[in-house]
Coordinates of C-alpha atoms in Angstrom, one line a residue:
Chain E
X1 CA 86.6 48.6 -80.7
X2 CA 85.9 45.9 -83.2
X3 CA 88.6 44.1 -85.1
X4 CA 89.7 45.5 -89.1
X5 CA 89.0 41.6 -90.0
X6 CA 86.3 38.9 -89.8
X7 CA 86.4 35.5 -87.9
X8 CA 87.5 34.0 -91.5
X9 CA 90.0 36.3 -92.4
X10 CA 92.0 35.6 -89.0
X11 CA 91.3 31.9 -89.5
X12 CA 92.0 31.7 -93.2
X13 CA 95.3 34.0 -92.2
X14 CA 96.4 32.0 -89.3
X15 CA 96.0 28.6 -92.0
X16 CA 97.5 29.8 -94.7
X17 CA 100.8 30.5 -92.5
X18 CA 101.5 26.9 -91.6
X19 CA 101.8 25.9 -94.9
X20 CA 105.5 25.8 -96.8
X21 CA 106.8 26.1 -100.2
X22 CA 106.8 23.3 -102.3
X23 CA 104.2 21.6 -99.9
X24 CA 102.0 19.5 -101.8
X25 CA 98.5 20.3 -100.4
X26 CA 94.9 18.7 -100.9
X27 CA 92.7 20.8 -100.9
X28 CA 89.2 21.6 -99.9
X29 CA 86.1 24.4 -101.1
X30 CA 85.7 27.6 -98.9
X31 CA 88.1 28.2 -96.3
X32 CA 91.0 26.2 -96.8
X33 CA 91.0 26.8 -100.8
X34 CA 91.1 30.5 -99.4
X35 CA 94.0 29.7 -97.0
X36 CA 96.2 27.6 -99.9
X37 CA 95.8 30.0 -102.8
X38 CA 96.8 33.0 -100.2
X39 CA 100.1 31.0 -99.1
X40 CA 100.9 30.6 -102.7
X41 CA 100.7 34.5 -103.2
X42 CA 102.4 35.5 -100.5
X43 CA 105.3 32.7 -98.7
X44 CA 104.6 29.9 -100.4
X45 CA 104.6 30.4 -104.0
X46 CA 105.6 26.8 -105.0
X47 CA 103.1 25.1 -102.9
X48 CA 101.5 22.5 -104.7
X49 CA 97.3 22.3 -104.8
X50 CA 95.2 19.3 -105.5
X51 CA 91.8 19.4 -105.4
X52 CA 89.9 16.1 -105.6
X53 CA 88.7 16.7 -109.1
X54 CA 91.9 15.8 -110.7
X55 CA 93.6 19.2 -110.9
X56 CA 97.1 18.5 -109.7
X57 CA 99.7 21.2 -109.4
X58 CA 97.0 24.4 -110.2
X59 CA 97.7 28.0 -110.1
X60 CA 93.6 29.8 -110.0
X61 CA 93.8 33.0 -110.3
X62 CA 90.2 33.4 -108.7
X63 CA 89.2 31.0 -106.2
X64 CA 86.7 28.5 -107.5
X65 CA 83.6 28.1 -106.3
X66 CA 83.1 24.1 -106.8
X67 CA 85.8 21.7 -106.7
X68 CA 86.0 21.5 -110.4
X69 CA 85.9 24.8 -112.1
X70 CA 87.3 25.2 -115.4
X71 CA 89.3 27.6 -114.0
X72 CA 91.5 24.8 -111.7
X73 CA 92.0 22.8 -115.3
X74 CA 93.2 25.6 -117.0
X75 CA 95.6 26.3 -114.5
X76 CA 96.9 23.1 -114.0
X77 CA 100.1 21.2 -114.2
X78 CA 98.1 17.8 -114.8
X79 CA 94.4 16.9 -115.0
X80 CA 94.0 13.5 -113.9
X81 CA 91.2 11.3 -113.6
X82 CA 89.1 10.9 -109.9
X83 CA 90.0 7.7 -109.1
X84 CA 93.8 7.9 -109.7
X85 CA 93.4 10.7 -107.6
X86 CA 92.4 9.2 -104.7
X87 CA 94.3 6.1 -105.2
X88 CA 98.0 6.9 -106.5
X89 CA 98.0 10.8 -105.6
X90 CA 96.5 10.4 -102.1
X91 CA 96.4 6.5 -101.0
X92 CA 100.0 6.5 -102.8
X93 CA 101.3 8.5 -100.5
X94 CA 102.2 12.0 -102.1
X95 CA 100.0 14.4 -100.1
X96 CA 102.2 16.3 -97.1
X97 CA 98.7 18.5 -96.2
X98 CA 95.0 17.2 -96.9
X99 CA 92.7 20.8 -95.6
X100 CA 89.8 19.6 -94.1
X101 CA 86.5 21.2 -92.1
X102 CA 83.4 19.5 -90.7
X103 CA 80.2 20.5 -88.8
X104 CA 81.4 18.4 -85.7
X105 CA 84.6 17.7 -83.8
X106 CA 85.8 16.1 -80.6
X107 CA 88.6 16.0 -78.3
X108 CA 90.5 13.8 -80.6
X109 CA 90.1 15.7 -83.7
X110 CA 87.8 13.1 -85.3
X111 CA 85.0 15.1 -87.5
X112 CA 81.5 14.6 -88.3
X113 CA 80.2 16.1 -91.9
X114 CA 77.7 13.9 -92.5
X115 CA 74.2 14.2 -89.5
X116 CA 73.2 15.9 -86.9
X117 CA 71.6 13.3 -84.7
X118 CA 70.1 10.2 -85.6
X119 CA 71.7 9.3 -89.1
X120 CA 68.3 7.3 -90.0
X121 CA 66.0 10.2 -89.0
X122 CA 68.8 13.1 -89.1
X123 CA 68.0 16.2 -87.3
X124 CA 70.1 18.3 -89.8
X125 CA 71.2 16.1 -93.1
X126 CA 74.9 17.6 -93.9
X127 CA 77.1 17.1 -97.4
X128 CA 78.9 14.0 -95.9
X129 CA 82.4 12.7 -96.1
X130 CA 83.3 13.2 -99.7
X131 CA 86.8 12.7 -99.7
X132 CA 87.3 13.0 -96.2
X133 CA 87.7 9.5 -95.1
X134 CA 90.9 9.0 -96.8
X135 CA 92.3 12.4 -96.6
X136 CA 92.5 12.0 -92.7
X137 CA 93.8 8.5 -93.3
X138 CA 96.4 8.9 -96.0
X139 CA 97.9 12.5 -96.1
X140 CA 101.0 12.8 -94.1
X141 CA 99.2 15.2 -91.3
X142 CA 95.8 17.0 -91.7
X143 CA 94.9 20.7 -91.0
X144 CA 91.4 21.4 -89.8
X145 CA 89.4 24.9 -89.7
X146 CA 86.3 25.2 -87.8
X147 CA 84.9 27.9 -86.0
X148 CA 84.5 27.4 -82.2
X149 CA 81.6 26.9 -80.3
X150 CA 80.1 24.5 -78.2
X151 CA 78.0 23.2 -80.8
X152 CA 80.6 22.1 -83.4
X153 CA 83.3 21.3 -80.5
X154 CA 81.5 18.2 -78.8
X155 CA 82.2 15.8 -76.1
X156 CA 80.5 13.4 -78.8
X157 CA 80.0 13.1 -82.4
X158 CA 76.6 12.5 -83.4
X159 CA 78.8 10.4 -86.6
X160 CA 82.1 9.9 -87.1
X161 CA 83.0 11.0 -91.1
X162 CA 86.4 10.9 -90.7
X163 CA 88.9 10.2 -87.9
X164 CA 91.5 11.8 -86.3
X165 CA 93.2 10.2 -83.1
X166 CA 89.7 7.9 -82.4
X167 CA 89.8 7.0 -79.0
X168 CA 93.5 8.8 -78.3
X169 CA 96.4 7.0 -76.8
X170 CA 98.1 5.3 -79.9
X171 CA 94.5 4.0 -81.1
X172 CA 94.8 5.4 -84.4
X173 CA 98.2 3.9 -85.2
X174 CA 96.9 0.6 -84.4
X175 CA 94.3 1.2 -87.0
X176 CA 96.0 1.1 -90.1
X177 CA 95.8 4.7 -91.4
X178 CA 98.8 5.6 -92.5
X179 CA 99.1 9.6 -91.8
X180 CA 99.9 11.2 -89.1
X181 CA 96.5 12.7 -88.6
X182 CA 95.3 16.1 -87.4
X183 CA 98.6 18.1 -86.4
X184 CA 96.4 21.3 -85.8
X185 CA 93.1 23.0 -85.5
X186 CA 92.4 26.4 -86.5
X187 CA 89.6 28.2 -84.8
X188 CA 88.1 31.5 -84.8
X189 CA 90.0 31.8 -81.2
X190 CA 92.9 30.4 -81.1
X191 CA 94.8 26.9 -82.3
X192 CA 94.8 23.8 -80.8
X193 CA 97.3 20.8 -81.5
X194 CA 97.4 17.2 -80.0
X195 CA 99.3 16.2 -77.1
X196 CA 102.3 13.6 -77.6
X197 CA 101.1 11.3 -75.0
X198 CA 97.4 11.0 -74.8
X199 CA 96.5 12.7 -78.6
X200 CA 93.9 14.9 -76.9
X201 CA 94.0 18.0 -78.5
X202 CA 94.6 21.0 -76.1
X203 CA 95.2 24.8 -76.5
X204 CA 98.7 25.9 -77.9
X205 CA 97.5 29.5 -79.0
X206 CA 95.1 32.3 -78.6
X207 CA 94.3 35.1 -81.0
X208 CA 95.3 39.0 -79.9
X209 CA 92.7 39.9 -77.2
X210 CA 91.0 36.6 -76.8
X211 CA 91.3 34.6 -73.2
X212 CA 92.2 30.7 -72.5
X213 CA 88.9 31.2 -70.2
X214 CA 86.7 32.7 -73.6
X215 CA 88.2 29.2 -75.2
X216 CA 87.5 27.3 -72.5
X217 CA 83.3 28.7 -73.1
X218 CA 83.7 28.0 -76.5
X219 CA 84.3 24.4 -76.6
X220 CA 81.9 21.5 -75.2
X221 CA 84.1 19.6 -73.5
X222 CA 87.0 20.5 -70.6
X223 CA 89.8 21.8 -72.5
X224 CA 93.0 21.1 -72.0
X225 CA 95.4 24.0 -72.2
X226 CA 99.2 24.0 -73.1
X227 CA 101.5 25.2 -70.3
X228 CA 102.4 28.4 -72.9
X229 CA 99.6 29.5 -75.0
X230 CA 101.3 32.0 -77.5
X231 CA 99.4 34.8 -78.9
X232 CA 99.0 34.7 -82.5
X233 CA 99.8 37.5 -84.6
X234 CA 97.0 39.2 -86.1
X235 CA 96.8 39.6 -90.1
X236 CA 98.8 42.1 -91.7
X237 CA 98.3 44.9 -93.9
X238 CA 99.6 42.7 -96.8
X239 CA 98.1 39.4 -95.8
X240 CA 94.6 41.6 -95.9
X241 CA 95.2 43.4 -99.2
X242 CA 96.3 40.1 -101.4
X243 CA 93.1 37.6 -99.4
X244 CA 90.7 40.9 -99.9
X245 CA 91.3 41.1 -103.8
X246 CA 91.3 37.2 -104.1
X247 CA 87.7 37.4 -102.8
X248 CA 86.9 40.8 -105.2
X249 CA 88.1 39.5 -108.3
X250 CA 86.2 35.7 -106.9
X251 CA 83.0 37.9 -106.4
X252 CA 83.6 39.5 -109.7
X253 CA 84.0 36.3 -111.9
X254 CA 81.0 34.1 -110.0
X255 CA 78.3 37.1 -111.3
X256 CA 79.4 36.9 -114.3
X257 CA 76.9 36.0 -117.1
X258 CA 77.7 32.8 -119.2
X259 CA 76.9 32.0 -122.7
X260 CA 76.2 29.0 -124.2
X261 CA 76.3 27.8 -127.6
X262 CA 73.1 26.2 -128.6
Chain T
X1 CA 75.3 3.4 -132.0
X2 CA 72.1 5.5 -132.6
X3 CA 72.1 9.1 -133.0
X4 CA 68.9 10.3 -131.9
X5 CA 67.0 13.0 -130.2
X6 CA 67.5 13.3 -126.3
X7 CA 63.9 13.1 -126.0
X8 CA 63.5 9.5 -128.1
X9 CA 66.6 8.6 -126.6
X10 CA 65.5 9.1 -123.1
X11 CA 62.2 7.3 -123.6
X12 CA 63.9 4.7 -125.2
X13 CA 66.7 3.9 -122.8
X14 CA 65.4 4.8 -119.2
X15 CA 62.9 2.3 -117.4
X16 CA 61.2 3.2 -114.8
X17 CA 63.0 1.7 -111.5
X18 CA 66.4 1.5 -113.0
X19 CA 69.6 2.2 -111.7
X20 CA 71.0 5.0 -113.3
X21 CA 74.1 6.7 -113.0
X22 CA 74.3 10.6 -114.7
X23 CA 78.4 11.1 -113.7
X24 CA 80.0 14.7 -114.4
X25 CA 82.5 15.6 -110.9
X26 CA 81.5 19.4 -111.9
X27 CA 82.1 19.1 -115.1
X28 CA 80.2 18.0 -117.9
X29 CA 77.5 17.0 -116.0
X30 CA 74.1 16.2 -118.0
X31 CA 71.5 18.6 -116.9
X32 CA 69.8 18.4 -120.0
X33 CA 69.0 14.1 -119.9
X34 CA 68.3 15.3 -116.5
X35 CA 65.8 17.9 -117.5
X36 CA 64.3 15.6 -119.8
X37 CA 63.4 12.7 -117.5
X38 CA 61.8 15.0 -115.5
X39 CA 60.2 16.1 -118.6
X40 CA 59.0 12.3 -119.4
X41 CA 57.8 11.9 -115.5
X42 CA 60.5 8.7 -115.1
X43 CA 60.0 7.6 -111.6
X44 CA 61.0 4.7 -108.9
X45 CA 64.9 5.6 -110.1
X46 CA 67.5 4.4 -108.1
X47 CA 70.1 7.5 -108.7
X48 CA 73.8 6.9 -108.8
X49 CA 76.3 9.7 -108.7
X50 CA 79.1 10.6 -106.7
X51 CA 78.0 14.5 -106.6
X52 CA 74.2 14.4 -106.2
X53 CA 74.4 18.5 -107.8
X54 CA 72.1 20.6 -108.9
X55 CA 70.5 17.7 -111.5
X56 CA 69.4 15.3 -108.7
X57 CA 68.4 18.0 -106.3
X58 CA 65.8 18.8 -109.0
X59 CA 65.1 15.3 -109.7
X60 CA 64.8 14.3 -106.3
X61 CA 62.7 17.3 -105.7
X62 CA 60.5 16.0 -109.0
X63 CA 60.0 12.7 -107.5
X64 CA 62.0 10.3 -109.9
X65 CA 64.3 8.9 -107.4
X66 CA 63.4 6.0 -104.5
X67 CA 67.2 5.5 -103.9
X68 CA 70.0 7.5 -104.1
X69 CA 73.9 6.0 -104.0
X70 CA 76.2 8.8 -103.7
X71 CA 79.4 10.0 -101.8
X72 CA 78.8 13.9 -101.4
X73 CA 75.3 15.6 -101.1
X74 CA 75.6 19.7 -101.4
X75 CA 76.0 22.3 -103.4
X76 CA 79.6 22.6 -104.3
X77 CA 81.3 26.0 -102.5
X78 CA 77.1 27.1 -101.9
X79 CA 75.6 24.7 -99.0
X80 CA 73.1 22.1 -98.8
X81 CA 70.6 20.4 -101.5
X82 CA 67.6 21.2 -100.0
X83 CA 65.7 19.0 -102.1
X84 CA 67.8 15.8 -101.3
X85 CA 67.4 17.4 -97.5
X86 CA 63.7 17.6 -97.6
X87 CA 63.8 14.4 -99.0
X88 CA 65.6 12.4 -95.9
X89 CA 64.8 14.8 -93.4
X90 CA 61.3 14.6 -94.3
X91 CA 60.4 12.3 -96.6
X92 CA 59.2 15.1 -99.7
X93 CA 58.1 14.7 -102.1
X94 CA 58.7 11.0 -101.2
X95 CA 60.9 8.6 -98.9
X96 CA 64.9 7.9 -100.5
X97 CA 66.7 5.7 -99.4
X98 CA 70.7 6.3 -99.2
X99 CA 73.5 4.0 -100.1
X100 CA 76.6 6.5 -98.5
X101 CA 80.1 5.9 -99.4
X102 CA 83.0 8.2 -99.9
X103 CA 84.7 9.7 -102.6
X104 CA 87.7 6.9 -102.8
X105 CA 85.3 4.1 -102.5
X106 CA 82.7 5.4 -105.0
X107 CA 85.5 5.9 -107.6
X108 CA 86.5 2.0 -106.4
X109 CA 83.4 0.9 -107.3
X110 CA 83.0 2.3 -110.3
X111 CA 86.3 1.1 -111.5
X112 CA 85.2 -2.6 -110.6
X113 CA 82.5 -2.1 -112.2
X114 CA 84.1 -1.5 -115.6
X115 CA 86.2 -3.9 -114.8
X116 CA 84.1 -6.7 -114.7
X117 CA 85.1 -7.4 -111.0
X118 CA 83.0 -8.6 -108.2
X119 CA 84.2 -5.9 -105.9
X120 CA 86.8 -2.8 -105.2
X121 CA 89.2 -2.6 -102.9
X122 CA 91.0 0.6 -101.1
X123 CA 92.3 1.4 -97.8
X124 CA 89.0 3.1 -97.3
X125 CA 86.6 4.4 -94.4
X126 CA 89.7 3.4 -91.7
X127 CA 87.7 4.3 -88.3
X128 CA 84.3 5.8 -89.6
X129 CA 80.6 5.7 -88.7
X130 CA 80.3 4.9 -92.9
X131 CA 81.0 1.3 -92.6
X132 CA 78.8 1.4 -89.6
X133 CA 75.8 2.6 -91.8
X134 CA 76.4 0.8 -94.6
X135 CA 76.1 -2.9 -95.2
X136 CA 77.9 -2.6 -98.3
X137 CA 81.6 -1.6 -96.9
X138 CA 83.1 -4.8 -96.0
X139 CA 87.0 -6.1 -95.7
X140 CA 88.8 -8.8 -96.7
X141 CA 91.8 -10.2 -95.8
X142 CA 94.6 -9.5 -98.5
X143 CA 96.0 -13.1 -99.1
X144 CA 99.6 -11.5 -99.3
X145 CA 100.1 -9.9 -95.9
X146 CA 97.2 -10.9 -93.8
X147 CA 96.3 -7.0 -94.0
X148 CA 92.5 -6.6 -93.4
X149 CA 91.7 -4.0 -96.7
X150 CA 87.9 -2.3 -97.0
X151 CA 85.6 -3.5 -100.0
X152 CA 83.0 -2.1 -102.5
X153 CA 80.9 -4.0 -104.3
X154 CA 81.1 -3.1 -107.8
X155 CA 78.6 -1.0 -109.5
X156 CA 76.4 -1.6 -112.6
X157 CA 74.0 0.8 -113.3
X158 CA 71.4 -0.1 -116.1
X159 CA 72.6 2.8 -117.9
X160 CA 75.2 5.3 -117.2
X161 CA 74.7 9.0 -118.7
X162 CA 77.2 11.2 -119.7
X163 CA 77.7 14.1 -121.5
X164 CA 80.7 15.1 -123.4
X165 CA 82.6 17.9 -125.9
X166 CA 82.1 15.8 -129.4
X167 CA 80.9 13.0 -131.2
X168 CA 82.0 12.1 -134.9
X169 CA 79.4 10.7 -137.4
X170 CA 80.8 7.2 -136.5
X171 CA 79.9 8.2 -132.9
X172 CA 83.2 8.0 -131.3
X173 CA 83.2 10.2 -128.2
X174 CA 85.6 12.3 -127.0
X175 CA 85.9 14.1 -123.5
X176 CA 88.3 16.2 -122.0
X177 CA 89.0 18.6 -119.0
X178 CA 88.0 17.8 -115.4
X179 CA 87.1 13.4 -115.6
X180 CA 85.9 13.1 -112.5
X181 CA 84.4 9.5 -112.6
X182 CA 83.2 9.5 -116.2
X183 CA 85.3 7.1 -118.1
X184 CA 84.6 4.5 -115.3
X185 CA 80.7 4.8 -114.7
X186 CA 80.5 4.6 -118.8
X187 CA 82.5 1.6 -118.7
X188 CA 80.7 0.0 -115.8
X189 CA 77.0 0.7 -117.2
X190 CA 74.9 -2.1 -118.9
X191 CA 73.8 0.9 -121.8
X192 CA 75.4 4.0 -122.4
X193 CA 73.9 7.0 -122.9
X194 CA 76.0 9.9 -124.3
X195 CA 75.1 13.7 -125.0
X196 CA 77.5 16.4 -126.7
X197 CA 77.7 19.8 -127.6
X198 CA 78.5 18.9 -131.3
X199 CA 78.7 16.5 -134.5
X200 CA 81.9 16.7 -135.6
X201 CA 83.6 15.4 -138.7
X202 CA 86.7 14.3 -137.2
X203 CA 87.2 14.8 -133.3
X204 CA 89.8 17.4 -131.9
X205 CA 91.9 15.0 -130.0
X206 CA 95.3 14.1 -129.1
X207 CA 97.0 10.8 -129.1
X208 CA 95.5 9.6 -125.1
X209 CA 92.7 11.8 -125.3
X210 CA 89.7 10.1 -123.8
X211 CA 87.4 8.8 -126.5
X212 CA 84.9 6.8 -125.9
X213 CA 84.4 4.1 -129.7
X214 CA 81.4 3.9 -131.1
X215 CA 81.0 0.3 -130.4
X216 CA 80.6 0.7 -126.3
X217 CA 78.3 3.5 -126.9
X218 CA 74.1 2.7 -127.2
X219 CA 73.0 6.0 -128.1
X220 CA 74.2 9.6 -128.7
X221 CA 72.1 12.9 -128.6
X222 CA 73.4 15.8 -129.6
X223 CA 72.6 18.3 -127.0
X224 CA 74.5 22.0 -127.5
X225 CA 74.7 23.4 -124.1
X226 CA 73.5 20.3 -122.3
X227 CA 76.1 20.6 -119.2
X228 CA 74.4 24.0 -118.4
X229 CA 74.4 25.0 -115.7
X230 CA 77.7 23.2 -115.2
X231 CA 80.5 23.8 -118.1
X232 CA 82.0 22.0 -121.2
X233 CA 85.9 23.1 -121.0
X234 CA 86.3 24.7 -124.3
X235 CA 83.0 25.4 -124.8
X236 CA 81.3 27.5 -122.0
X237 CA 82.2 28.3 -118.1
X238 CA 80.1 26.9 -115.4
X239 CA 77.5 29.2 -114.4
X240 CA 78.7 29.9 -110.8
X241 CA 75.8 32.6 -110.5
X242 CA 73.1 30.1 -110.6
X243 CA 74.4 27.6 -108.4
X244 CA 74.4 30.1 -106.1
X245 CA 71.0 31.5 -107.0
X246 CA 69.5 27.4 -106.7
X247 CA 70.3 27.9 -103.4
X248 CA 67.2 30.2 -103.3
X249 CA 64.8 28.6 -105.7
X250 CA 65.3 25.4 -104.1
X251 CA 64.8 26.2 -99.9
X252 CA 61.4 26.3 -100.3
X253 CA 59.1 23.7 -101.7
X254 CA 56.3 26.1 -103.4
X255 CA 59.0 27.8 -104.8
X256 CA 61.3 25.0 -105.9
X257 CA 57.9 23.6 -108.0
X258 CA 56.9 26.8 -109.3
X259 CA 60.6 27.3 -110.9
X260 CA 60.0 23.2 -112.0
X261 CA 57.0 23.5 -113.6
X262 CA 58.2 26.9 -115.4
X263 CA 61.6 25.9 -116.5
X264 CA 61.7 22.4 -116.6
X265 CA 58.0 21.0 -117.0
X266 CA 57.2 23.7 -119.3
X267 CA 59.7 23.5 -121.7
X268 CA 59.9 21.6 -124.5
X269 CA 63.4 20.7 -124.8
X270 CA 66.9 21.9 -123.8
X271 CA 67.4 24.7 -126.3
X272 CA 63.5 26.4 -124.6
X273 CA 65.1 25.6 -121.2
X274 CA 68.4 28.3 -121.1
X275 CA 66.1 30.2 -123.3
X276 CA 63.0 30.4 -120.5
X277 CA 66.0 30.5 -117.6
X278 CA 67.7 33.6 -119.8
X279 CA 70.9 32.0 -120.4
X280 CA 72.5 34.4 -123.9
X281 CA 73.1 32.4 -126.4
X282 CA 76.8 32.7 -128.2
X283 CA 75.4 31.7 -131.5
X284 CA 72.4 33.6 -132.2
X285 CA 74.4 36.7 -131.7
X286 CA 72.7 37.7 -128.6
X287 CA 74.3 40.8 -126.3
X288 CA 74.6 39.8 -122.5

């Protein structure tokens, strides 16, 4: 029997649950944009989304599908310039969630977005870090999505984009960033959240059906694994329906033909 | 300020082996000064933006670039620039060499830059490989506390490009919408190229819009459309469809310089380009 959802749905479900009304959120394209704009439309509908291209406080009614569509200004509460984004919005202090993915993470939730392998002679040349750096330094605690596999979850990173608990045991408060880093990973499987001594992030949760041993397969280095791993609900009818017409009416509005005045 | 035509402007203001910036973080980004160094074969460019985009994916592709400074290489919400890949994964059409940074130290750079300051500072790149990579990120001590704080040097492009909603016969500028860096890089650039969608008689803008006076300004061109395929907020919406379609054209070399030499190389301007490339035009009448 095969699942009524994809691998995003359940992780884009699962994400959008741990966010709160009234939480002010930075967000990111794809996944966690996805995961923000459903919270809003179903628990959370005072949650408060930035994306990096100024919009503070915005309300799409499709998702966008850059960081800057007109769509996020039109929408917003404030449109502010980049750099006072990063600096007064996020290095001031006022982000409770920044949303971020990557290609590459290890056992303490640092993330690689930028190479895979040599950075002079890159195997695969990624994106890069884009706002990363200082989202995982200066929001109060970060969120990441990522599917699992033991490609993306390595022993190590082929380059460090941004960082989560570095080396582990108190490392990262003795660096200077300011937030409390990544309080949870969201995976295609299951979720994963540090460990109050070491940092080490280790298994708190599986999806319906999946096993701590599938996990376990899934991830390139020896997992550690909670004492209770809790199954996570699967998405409801409702969480479905609203996510499935976000994407429709997205679909709908990206095909559409532009005119230009010239 | 000279009003001109993007094509006298752009041979006029852009020197072979400059350091040009073309800002625009989604929005208002100019395709069309893009389009038209291609057009004018500019080469040896060492591009500055924090976005790469579409624009230097096609000029990268086209060979104008030796260096690229940037924050953020893909296609926003699509993937990869596989011109920019081909580029440092393989050295087509020509070696680049990167200058990385991220978004916060970008912007920090730019805004010493306009500044007239030697450097940026921000609490930046806090246990990354991007210091590690790039000579440039560096700390200093902050005299006050003792902190150790990252620093940027600032950037001064030879000429900064940007395009934007209006111009007045003066040539005052005025932008609005989604900043991203624009205000800064403008600032922060040795000349100034602007483009707009119109000539206005007075500009449409609010006490604190942004408006650029006609005295920091070198040259404007009037360029209707010239963000496309990105947007001008009040104007026309980005063109999500063909961001996703570049994602095509541009995998594949042969196929990334047959769509060049078609759209780009054979065109004689901005207004033949979203003609050849079938964009409707709004004021011609014409049914989508």
């Amino acid at each position: 029997m095969t699942a009524p959802w994809n691998p995003d749905e359940l992780m884009t479900v699962a994400a959008a649950r741990l966010l709160w009304d009234r939480c002010v959120c930075f967000v990111g394209i794809g996944l966690p944009s996805a995961a923000a704009n459903l919270a809003r439309r179903t628990h959370a509908p005072n949650i408060v989304l930035i994306y990096e291209s100024g919009t503070v406080g915005t309300r799409p009614d499709v998702l966008p599908l850059s960081i800057g569509d007109g769509e996020l200004a039109d929408t917003a509460t404030a449109v502010v310039p980049l750099p006072e984004v990063f600096a007064y919005w996020l290095q001031g202090g006022r982000i409770d969630v920044g949303f971020l993915g990557a290609a590459q993470i290890d056992r303490f939730g640092n993330l690689n977005s930028t190479v895979i392998g040599d950075y002079a002679r890159p195997r695969t040349r990624l994106p890069g870090a884009g706002g990363a750096p200082e989202i995982a330094a200066h929001a109060r605690q970060t969120f990441i999505v990522l599917k699992q596999t033991p490609r993306a979850f390595v022993p190590r990173l082929d380059f460090c984009s941004s960082a989560g608990f570095m080396e582990g045991h108190g490392s990262r408060t003795r660096s200077g960033a300011v937030g409390a880093g990544p309080q949870v990973v969201i995976t295609d499987l299951g979720m994963l959240r540090p460990a109050p001594d070491t940092e080490e992030l280790q298994l708190v949760g599986c999806f319906e059906g999946v096993s701590v041993a599938r996990v376990e397969q899934a991830t390139g280095w020896p997992l550690k694994v909670a004492d209770h791993v809790e199954v996570i609900a699967p998405p409801t009818e409702e969480e479905l329906r609203i996510l499935r017409d976000l994407h429709a009416r997205t679909r709908a509005a990206h095909g559409s033909r532009i005119r230009v005045p010239y | 300020m000279n009003l001109m035509g993007l094509a006298d402007a752009v041979a006029g203001l852009v020197r072979d082996g400059q350091m040009i910036a073309m800002e625009g973080f989604t929005h208002l980004i100019p395709f069309a000064a893009g389009h038209e160094i291609i057009r004018q074969r500019k080469t040896d460019l060492h591009l500055v933006r924090m976005t790469p985009d579409i624009i230097y994916d096609q000029m990268i592709g086209a060979g104008c670039a030796r260096a690229l400074t940037f924050s953020w290489g893909g296609n926003p919400g699509v993937g990869s620039l596989h011109r920019l890949r081909d580029a440092v994964e393989r050295q087509w059409p020509r070696p680049i060499a990167i200058v990385e940074h991220s978004h916060a130290g970008m912007a920090a750079s730019y805004t010493a830059g306009a500044s007239n300051l030697p450097f940026g500072v921000l609490r930046g790149y806090i246990g990354t490989d991007l210091a590690r990579v790039n000579p440039q990120v560096k700390a200093v001590t902050c005299p006050y506390t003792g902190e150790s704080i990252a620093t940027v040097p600032a950037l001064r492009p030879d000429l900064t490009i940007i395009h934007a909603q209006q111009a007045d016969r003066a040539g005052n500028v005025l932008l609005r919408g989604i900043l991203g860096v624009q205000k800064e890089a403008a600032m922060a650039g040795r000349q100034l190229l602007v483009t707009v969608e119109e000539i206005v008689d007075r500009l449409d803008a609010p006490v604190n819009a942004v408006v650029l006076p006609d005295w920091v300004v070198t040259a404007i061109a009037c360029v209707p459309g010239g963000a496309y395929p990105s947007y001008a907020q009040g104007y026309y919406a980005r063109d999500n469809a063909f961001y996703l379609a570049w994602d095509e054209i541009s995998r594949d070399r042969e196929h990334f310089g047959r769509w060049m030499d078609e759209h780009v190389l054979g065109t004689n301007g901005h207004a033949a380009f979203l003609r050849s490339v079938g964009v409707p035009s709004s004021r011609n009448g014409e049914e989508v």
